[in-house]
Coordinates of C-alpha atoms and ligand atoms in Angstrom, one line a residue:
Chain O
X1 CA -37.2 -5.7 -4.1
X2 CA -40.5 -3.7 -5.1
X3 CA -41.0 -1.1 -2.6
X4 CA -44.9 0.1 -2.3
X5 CA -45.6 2.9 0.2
X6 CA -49.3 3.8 0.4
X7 CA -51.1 6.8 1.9
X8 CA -48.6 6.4 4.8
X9 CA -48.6 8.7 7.7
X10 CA -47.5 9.0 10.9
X11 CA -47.5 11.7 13.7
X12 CA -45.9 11.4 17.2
X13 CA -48.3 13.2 19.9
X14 CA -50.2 15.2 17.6
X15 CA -46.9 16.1 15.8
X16 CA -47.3 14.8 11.8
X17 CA -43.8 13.3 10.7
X18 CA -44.8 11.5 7.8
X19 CA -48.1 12.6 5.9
X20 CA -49.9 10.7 3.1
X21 CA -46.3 9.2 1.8
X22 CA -46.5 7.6 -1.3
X23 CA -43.4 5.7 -3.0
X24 CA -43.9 3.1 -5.5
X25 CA -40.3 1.7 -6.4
X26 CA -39.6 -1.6 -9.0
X27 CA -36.7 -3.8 -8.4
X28 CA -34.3 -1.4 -6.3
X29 CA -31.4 -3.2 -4.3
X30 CA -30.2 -0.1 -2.3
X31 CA -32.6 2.6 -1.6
X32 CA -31.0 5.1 0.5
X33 CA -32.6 7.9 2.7
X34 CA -31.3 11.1 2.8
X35 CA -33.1 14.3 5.0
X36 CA -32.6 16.9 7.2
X37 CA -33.1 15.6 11.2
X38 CA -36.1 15.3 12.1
X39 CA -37.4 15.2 8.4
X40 CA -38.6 11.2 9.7
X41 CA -35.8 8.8 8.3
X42 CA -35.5 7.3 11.2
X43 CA -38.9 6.7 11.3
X44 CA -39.7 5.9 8.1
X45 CA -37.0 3.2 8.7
X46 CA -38.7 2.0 11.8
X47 CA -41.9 1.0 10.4
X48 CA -40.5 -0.9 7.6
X49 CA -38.9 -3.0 10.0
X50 CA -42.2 -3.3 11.8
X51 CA -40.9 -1.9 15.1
X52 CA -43.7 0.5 14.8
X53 CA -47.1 0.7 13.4
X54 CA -48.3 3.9 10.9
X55 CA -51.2 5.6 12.1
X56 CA -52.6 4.7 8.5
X57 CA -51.5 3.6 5.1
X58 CA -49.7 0.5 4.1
X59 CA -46.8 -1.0 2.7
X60 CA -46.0 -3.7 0.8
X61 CA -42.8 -5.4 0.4
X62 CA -42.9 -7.8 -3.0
X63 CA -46.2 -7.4 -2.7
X64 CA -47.2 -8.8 0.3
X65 CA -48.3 -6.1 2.9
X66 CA -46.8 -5.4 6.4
X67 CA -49.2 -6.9 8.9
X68 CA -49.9 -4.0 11.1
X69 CA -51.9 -4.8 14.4
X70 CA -51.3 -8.4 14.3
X71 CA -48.5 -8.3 16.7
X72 CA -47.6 -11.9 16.1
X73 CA -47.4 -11.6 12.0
X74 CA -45.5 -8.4 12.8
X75 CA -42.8 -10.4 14.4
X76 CA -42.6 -13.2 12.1
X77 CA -41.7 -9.7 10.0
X78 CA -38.7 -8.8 11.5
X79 CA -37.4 -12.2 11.7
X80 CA -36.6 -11.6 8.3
X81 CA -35.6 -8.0 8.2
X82 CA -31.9 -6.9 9.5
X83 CA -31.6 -3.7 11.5
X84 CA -28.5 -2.2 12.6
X85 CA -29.3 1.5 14.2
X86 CA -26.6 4.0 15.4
X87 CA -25.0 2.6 18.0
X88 CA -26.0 0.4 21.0
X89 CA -26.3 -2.3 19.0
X90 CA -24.6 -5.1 21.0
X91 CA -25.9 -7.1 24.0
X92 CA -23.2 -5.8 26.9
X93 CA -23.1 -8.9 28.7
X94 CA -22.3 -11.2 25.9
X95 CA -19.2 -11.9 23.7
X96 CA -19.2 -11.1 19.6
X97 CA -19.7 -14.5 19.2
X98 CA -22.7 -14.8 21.2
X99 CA -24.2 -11.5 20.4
X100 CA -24.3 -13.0 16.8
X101 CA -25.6 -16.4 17.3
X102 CA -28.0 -15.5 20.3
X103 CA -31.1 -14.8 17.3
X104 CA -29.8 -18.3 15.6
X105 CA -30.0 -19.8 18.4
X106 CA -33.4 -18.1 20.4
X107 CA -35.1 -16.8 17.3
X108 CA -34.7 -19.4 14.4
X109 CA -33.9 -22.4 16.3
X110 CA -30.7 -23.2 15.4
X111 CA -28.8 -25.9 17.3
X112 CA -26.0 -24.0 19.6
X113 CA -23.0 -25.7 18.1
X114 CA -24.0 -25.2 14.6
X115 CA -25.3 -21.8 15.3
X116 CA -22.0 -20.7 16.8
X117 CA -20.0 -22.2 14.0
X118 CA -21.9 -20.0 11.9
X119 CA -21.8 -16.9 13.8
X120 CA -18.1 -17.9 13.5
X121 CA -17.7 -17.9 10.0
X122 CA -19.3 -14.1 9.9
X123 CA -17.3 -13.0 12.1
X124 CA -14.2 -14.4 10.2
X125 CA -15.9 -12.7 6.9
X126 CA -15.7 -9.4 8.7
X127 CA -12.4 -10.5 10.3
X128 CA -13.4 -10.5 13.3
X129 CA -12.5 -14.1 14.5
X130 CA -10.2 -12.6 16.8
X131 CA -12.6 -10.6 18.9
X132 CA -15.1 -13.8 18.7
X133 CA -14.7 -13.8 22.1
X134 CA -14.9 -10.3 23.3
X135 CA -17.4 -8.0 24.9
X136 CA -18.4 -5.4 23.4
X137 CA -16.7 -3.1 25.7
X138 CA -13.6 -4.2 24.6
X139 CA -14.0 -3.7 20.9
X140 CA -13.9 0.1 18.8
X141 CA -17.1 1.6 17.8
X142 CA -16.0 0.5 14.2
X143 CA -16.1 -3.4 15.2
X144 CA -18.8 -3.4 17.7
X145 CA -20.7 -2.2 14.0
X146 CA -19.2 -4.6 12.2
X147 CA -20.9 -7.5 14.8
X148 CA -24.0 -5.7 14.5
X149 CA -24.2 -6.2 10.7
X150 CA -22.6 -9.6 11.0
X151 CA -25.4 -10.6 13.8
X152 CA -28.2 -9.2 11.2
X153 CA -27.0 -10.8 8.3
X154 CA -26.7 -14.4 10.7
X155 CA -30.6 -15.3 10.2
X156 CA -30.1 -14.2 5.8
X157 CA -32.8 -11.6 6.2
X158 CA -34.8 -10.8 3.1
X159 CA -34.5 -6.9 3.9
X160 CA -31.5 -5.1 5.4
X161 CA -32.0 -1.5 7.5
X162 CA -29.2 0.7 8.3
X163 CA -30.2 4.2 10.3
X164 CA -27.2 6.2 10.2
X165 CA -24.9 2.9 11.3
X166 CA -21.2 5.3 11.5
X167 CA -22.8 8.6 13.0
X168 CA -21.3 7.4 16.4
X169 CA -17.9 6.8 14.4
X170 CA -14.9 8.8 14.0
X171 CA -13.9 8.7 10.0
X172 CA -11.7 6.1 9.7
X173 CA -13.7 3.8 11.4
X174 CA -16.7 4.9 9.5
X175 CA -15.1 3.5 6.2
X176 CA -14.2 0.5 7.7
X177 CA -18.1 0.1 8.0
X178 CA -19.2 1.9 5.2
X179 CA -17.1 -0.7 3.0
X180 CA -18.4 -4.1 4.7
X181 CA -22.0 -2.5 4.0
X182 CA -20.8 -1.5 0.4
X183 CA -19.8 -5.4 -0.2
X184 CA -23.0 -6.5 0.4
X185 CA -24.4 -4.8 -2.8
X186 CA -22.8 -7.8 -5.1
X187 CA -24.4 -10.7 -3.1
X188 CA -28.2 -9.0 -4.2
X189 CA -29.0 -8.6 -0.6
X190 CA -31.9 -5.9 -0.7
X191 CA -31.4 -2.8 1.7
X192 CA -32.4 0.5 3.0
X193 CA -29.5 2.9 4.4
X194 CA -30.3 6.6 6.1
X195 CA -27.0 8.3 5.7
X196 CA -25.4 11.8 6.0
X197 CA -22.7 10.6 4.3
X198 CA -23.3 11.8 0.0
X199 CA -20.0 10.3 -1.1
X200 CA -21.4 6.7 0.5
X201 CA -24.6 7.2 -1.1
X202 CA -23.7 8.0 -4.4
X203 CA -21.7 4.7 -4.3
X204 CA -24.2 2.3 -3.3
X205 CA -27.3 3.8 -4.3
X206 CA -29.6 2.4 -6.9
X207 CA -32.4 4.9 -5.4
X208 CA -31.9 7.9 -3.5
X209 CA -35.2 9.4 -1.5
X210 CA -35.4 12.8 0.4
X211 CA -37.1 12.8 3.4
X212 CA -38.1 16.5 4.6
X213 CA -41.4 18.3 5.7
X214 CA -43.8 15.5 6.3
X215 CA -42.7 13.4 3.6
X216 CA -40.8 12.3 0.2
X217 CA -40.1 15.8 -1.4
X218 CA -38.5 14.1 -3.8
X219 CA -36.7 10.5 -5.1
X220 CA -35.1 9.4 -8.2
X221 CA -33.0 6.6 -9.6
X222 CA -28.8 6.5 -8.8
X223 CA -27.5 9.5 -8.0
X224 CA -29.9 11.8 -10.4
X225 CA -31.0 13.3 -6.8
X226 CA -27.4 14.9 -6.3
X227 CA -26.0 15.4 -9.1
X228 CA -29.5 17.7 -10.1
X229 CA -30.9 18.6 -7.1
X230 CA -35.0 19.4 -8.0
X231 CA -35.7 21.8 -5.5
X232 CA -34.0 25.1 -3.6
X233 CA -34.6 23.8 -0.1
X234 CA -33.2 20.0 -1.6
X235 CA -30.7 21.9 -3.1
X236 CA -29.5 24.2 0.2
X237 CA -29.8 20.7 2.1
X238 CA -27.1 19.1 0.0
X239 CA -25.0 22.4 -0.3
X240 CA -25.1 22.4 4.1
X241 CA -23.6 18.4 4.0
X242 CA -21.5 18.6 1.2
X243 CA -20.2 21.9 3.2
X244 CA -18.7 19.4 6.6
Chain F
X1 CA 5.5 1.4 51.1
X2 CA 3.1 3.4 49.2
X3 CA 2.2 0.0 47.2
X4 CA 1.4 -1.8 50.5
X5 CA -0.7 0.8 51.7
X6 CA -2.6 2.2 48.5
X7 CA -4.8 0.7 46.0
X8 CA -3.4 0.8 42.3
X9 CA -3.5 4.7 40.4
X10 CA -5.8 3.3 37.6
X11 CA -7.2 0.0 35.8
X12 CA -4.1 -0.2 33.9
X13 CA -1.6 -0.5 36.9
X14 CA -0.5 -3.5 38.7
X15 CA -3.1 -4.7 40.8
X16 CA -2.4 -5.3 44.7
X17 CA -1.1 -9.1 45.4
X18 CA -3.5 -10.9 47.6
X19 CA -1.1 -11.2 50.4
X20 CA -0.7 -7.6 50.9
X21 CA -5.0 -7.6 50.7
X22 CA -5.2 -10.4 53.2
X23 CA -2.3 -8.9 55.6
X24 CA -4.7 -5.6 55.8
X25 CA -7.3 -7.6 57.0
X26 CA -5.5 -9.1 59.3
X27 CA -4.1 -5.6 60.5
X28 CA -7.3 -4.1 61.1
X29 CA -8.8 -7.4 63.0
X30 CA -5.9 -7.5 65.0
X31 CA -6.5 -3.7 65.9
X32 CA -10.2 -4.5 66.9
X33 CA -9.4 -7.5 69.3
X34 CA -6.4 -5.4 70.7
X35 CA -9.1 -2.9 71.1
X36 CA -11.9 -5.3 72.8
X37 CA -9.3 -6.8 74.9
X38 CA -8.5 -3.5 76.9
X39 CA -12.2 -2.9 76.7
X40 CA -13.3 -6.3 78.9
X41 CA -10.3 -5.8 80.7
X42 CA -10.8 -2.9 82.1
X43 CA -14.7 -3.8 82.4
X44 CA -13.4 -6.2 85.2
X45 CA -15.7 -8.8 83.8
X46 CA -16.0 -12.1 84.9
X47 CA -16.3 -14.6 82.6
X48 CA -18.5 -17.9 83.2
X49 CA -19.0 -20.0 80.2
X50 CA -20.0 -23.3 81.8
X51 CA -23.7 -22.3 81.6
X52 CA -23.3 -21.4 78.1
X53 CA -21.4 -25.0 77.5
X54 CA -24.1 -26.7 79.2
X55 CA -26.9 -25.5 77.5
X56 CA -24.9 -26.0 74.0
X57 CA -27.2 -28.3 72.3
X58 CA -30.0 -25.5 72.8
X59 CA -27.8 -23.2 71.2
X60 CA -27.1 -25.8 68.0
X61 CA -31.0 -26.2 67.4
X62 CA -31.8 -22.7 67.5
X63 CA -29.0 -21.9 65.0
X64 CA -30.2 -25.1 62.9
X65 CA -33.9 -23.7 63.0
X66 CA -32.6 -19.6 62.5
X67 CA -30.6 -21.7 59.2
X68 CA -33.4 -23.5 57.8
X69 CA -35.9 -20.5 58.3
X70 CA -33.2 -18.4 56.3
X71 CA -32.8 -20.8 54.1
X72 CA -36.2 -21.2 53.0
X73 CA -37.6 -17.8 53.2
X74 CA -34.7 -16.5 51.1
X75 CA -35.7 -18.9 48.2
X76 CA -39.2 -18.3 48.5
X77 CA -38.5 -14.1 49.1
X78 CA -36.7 -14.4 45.8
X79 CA -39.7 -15.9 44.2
X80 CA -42.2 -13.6 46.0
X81 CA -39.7 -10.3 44.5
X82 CA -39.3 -11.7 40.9
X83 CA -43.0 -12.1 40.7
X84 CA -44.3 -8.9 41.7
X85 CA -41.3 -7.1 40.0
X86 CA -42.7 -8.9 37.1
X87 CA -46.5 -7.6 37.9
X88 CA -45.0 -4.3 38.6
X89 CA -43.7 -4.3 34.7
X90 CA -47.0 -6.2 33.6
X91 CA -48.9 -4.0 31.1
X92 CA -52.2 -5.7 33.0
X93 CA -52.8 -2.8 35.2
X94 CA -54.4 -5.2 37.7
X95 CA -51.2 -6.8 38.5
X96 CA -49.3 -3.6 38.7
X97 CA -51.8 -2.3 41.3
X98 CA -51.4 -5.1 43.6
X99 CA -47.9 -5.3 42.9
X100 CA -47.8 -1.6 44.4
X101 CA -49.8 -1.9 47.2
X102 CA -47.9 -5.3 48.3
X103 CA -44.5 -3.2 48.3
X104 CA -46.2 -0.3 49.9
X105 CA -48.2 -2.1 52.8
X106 CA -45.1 -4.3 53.5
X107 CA -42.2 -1.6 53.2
X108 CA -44.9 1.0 55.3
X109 CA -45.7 -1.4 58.7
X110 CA -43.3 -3.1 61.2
X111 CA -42.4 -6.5 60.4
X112 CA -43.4 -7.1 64.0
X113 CA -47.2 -6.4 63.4
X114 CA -47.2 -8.4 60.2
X115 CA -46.2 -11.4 62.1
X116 CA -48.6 -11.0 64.6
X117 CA -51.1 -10.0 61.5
X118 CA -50.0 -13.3 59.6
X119 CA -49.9 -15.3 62.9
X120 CA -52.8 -15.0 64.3
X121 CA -55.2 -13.7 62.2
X122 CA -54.3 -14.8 58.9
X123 CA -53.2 -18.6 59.1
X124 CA -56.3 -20.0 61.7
X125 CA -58.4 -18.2 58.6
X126 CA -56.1 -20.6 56.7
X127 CA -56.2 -23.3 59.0
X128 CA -52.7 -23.4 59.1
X129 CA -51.0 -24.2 62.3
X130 CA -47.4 -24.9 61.5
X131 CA -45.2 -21.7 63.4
X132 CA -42.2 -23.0 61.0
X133 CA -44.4 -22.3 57.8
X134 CA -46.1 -19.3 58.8
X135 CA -42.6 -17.6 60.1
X136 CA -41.2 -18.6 56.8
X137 CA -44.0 -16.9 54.8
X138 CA -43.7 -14.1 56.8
X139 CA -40.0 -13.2 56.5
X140 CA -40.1 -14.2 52.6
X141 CA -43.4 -11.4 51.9
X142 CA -41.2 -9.4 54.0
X143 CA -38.0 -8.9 52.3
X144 CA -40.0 -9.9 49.7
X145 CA -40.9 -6.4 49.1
X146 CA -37.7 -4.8 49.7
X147 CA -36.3 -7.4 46.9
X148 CA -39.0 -6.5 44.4
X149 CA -38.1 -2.7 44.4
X150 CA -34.4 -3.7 44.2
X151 CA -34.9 -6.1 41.2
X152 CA -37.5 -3.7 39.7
X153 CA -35.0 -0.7 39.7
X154 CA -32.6 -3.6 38.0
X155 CA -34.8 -4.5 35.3
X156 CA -35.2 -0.3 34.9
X157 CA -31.3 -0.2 35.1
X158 CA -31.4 -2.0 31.2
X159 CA -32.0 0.7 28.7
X160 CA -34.6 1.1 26.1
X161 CA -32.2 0.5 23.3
X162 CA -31.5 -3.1 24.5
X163 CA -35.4 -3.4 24.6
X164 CA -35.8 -2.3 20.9
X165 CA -32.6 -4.3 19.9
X166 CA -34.3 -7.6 21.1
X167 CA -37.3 -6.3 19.6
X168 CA -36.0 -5.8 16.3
X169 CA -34.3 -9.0 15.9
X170 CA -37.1 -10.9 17.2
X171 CA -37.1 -11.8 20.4
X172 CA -40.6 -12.5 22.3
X173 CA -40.9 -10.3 25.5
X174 CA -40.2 -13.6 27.9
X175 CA -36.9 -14.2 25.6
X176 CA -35.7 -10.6 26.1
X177 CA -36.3 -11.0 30.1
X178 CA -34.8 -14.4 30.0
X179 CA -31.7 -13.8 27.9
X180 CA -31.2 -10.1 28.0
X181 CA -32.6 -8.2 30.8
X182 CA -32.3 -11.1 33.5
X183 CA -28.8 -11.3 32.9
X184 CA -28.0 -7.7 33.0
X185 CA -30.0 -6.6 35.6
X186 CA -28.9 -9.4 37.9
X187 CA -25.7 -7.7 38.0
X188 CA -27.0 -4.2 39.3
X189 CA -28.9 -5.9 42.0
X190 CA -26.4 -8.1 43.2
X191 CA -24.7 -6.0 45.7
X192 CA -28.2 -4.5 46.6
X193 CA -29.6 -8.0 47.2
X194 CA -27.0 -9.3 49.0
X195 CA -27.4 -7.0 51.9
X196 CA -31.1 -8.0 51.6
X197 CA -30.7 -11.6 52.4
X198 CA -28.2 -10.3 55.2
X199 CA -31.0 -8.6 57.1
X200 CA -33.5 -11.2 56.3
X201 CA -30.8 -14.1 58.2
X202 CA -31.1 -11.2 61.4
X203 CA -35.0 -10.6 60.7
X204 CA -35.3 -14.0 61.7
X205 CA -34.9 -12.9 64.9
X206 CA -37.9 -11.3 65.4
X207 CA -39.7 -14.9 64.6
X208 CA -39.5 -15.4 68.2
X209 CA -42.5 -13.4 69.0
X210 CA -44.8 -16.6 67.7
X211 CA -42.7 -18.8 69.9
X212 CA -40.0 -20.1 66.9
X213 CA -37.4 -22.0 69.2
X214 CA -34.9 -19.9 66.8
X215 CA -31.2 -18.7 67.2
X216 CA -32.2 -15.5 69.6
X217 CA -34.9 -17.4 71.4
X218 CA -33.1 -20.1 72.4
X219 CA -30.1 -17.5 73.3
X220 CA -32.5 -15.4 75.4
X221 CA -33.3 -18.6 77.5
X222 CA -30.1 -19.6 77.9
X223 CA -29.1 -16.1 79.6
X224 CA -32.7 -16.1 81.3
X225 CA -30.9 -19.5 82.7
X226 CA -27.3 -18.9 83.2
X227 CA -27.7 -15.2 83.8
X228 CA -24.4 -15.0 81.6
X229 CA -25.6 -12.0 79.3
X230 CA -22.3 -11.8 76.9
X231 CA -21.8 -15.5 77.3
X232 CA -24.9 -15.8 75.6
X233 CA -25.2 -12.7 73.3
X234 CA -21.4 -13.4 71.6
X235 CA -22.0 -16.7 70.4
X236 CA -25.4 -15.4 69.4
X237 CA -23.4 -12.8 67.3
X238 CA -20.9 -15.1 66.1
X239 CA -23.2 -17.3 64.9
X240 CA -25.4 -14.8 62.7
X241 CA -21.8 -14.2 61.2
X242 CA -21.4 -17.5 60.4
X243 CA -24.3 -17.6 58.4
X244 CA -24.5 -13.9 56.9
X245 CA -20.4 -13.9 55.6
X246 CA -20.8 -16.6 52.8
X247 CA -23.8 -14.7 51.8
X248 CA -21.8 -11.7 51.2
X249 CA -18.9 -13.3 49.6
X250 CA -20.9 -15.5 47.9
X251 CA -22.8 -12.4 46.3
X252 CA -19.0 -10.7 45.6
X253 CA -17.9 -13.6 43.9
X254 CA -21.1 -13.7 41.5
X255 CA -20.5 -10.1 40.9
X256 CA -16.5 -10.6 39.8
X257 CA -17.9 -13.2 38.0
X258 CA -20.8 -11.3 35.9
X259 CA -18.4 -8.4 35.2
X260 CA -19.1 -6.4 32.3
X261 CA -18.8 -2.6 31.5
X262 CA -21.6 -0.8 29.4
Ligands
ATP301 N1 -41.0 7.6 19.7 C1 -41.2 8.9 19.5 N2 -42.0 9.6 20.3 C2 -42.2 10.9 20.0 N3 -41.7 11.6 18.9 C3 -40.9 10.9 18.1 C4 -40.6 9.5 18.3 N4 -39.8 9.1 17.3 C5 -39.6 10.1 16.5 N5 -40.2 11.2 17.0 C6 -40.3 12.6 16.4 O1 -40.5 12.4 15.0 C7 -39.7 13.3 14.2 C8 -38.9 12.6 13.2 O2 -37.9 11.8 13.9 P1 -36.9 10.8 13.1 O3 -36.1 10.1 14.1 O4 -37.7 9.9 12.2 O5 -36.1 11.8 12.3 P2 -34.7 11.5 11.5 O6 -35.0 12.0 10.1 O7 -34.3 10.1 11.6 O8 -33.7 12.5 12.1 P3 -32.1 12.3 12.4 O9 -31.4 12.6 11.1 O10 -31.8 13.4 13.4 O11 -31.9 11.0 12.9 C9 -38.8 14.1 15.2 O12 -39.3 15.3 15.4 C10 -38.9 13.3 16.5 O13 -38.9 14.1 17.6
MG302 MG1 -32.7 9.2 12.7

């Protein structure tokens, strides 16, 4: 994907958490986020997946700009972008199975039978055919994230976003997320990953960007950003998470 | 022993057979009618029901009209709540104002003066001069607004994640009400609800003030008749239970049914 952020900014009641971001990136697969909290990941994050508009500046995906302010454009957006946040994913009231193929089914028009064959056959992918037919109260954090990235991969989305998706998890069921996401690099399906975790990033990263004081202090290709880091207060960041 | 008499220590333990459930109802009603027994018997009372017998058939239409009023008003409240719980959550301001001041002028004034109101005021404006219609409009903007706050506070009970969630995968505002709100909140206002359409069945009752040959009309005649005040007031009572019990297990079952834990 090429990655085009323009002029972007974006302040939250007269508090600036992005200012005049620019990022101009050719042909990354896995750019991943990286920031103290509060430094506007999360953000960030959120207006690529048109969930929320910048108070100016664009960005263009492959070239073809986000629609901001045309609500109905903006959705058509999203259809094809993924998003799996921290937790609370999952619809409560519906099984695995359904959670998955409700977007088939409501969003993209899928017939129910097919769409729940195919919500099916993710599951079984992230074997997790035997909780098809589970609520998400009866699954781990680890698999109730697993269904979230099965359900966002059901409609083949152009763009994949991940905000922090194994903060809510306890370790071992972090890497049991951390490796379905990491197995989605082969299959060239574009994404976007905020993580505290360096030892993921440095594994699936083609592009690491760090997010702190209003904008991009600083971005580079692979793992460049850690292994080197360009500035003290990058530097103390990394020396902080590396420390836990 | 401590099995028939307490409920099981945790979700994990054996839960109660439905015999021992059952028995302890049957305990505590057999208590009760011990308990009424001694009462009437020591009240000396003197029971007559040939007047009540007599007059049966008066007794069957009122309970037949008290039925169908229920019946329709409980449909048409449920209606009457969605919508302005939906106005309420409208971002046209218009609707949420009148939304507001339905809930508030209705939850704020006895249901006696909005008959009366509705009755004689509003439906000769209306040229409408069916008591039947106008009683049933009145109890359904009635508990109307009691079931707008309840289903309100339900649609308030789903949490902005599941909003965003619905958002982000595409769902169009009626899609997320329809398939993921709707659902979720109908099980927090279940139990609420249910006790609403119990006291609209006995709000019914007051439908007799614009003449409505209902349940307690037609009971009060009878006794005005027979002068046989329990004779008359018992069945009466009996036969609001008839109709309010399935409501409430009815409402129970839906809720077993709709379990889920967030
Ligand atoms: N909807 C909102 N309303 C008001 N302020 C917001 C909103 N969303 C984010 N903010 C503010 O913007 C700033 C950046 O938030 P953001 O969630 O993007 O940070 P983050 O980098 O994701 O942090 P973390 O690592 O803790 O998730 C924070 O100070 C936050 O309080
Ligand atoms: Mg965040």
């Amino acid at each position: 994907m090429n990655l085009r952020l323009h002029d972007l900014s974006k302040s939250f009641d007269g508090r600036t958490v992005l200012q005049r971001v620019h990022l101009e990136l050719q042909d990354v697969h896995a750019l991943v986020l990286i920031g103290p909290s509060g430094g506007g990941k999360s953000t960030l994050l959120r207006l690529l997946a048109g969930l929320e508009s910048p108070d100016s500046g664009t960005i263009e995906i492959d070239g073809s700009g986000l629609p901001f302010g045309n609500e109905a454009a903006l959705r058509r957006h999203r259809l094809q972008t993924g998003f799996v946040f921290q937790a609370h994913n999952l619809f409560p009231h519906l099984t695995a199975l359904e959670n998955v193929a409700l977007p088939l089914i409501h969003v993209h028009g899928v017939p129910r039978p097919e769409a729940r064959r195919q919500a099916l056959e993710l599951l079984a992918r992230f074997k997790l055919d035997s909780h098809a037919h589970q609520r998400p109260y009866e699954l781990s954090g680890g698999q109730r994230q697993r269904v979230a990235i099965a359900r966002s991969l059901a409609v083949k989305p152009r763009l994949l976003l991940f905000d922090e998706p194994t903060s809510a998890l306890d370790p071992e069921m972090t890497a049991e997320v951390l490796d379905t996401i990491a197995a989605l690099k082969p299959e060239g399906r574009d994404f976007v990953l905020v993580t505290h975790q360096m030892g993921f990033a440095r594994r699936v990263a083609d592009h690491l960007a760090f997010l702190g004081d209003g904008g991009i202090a600083a971005h580079g290709p692979g793992t460049s950003l850690l292994d080197s880091p360009p500035t003290p207060g990058i530097r103390k960041f990394l020396e902080r998470v590396l420390h836990y | 022993m401590r099995r028939f008499f307490l409920a099981p220590a945790g979700p994990s333990s054996a839960p109660t057979p439905p015999g021992i459930l059952a028995a302890h109802f049957l305990l505590v009603l057999g208590v009760l009618t011990f308990g009424f027994t001694l009462t009437f018997h020591q009240l000396q009372y003197h029971w007559n029901w040939e007047g009540p017998w007599r007059y049966r058939a008066l007794f069957w239409k009122g309970w037949l009209t008290t039925l169908a009023l229920a019946l329709a008003s409980l449909g048409l409240s449920a209606i009457v709540g969605a919508t302005a719980a939906l106005a309420a959550k409208s971002r046209f301001l218009p609707a949420r104002a009148a939304s507001r001041l339905y809930v508030e002028l209705v939850r704020g004034t006895p249901f006696l003066v909005q008959i009366l109101v509705l009755f004689y005021v509003v439906a000769p404006a209306l040229r409408l001069d069916n008591r039947f219609i106008v009683g049933t409009l009145a109890l359904a903007l009635f508990a109307g607004a009691y079931i707008t706050e309840i289903i309100r506070a339900g649609i308030d009970s789903v949490g902005r994640s599941q909003w965003e969630t619905a958002r982000s995968i595409g769902l169009t505002t009626a899609q997320t009400y329809r398939h993921i709100v709707a659902p979720q909140a109908l099980r927090q206002t279940l139990p609420p609800l249910a006790g609403q359409f119990v006291s609209l069945v006995k709000d019914s009752s007051l439908l007799s003030v614009i003449g409505i040959g209902e349940f307690a009309l037609n009971a009060q005649q009878v006794n005005a008749l027979t002068y046989g005040t329990l004779e008359c007031y018992l069945p009466l009572a009996l036969g609001y239970l008839v109709l309010t019990l399935p409501l409430s297990l009815w409402a129970r079952h839906l809720e077993r049914r709709t379990h889920f834990d967030t």
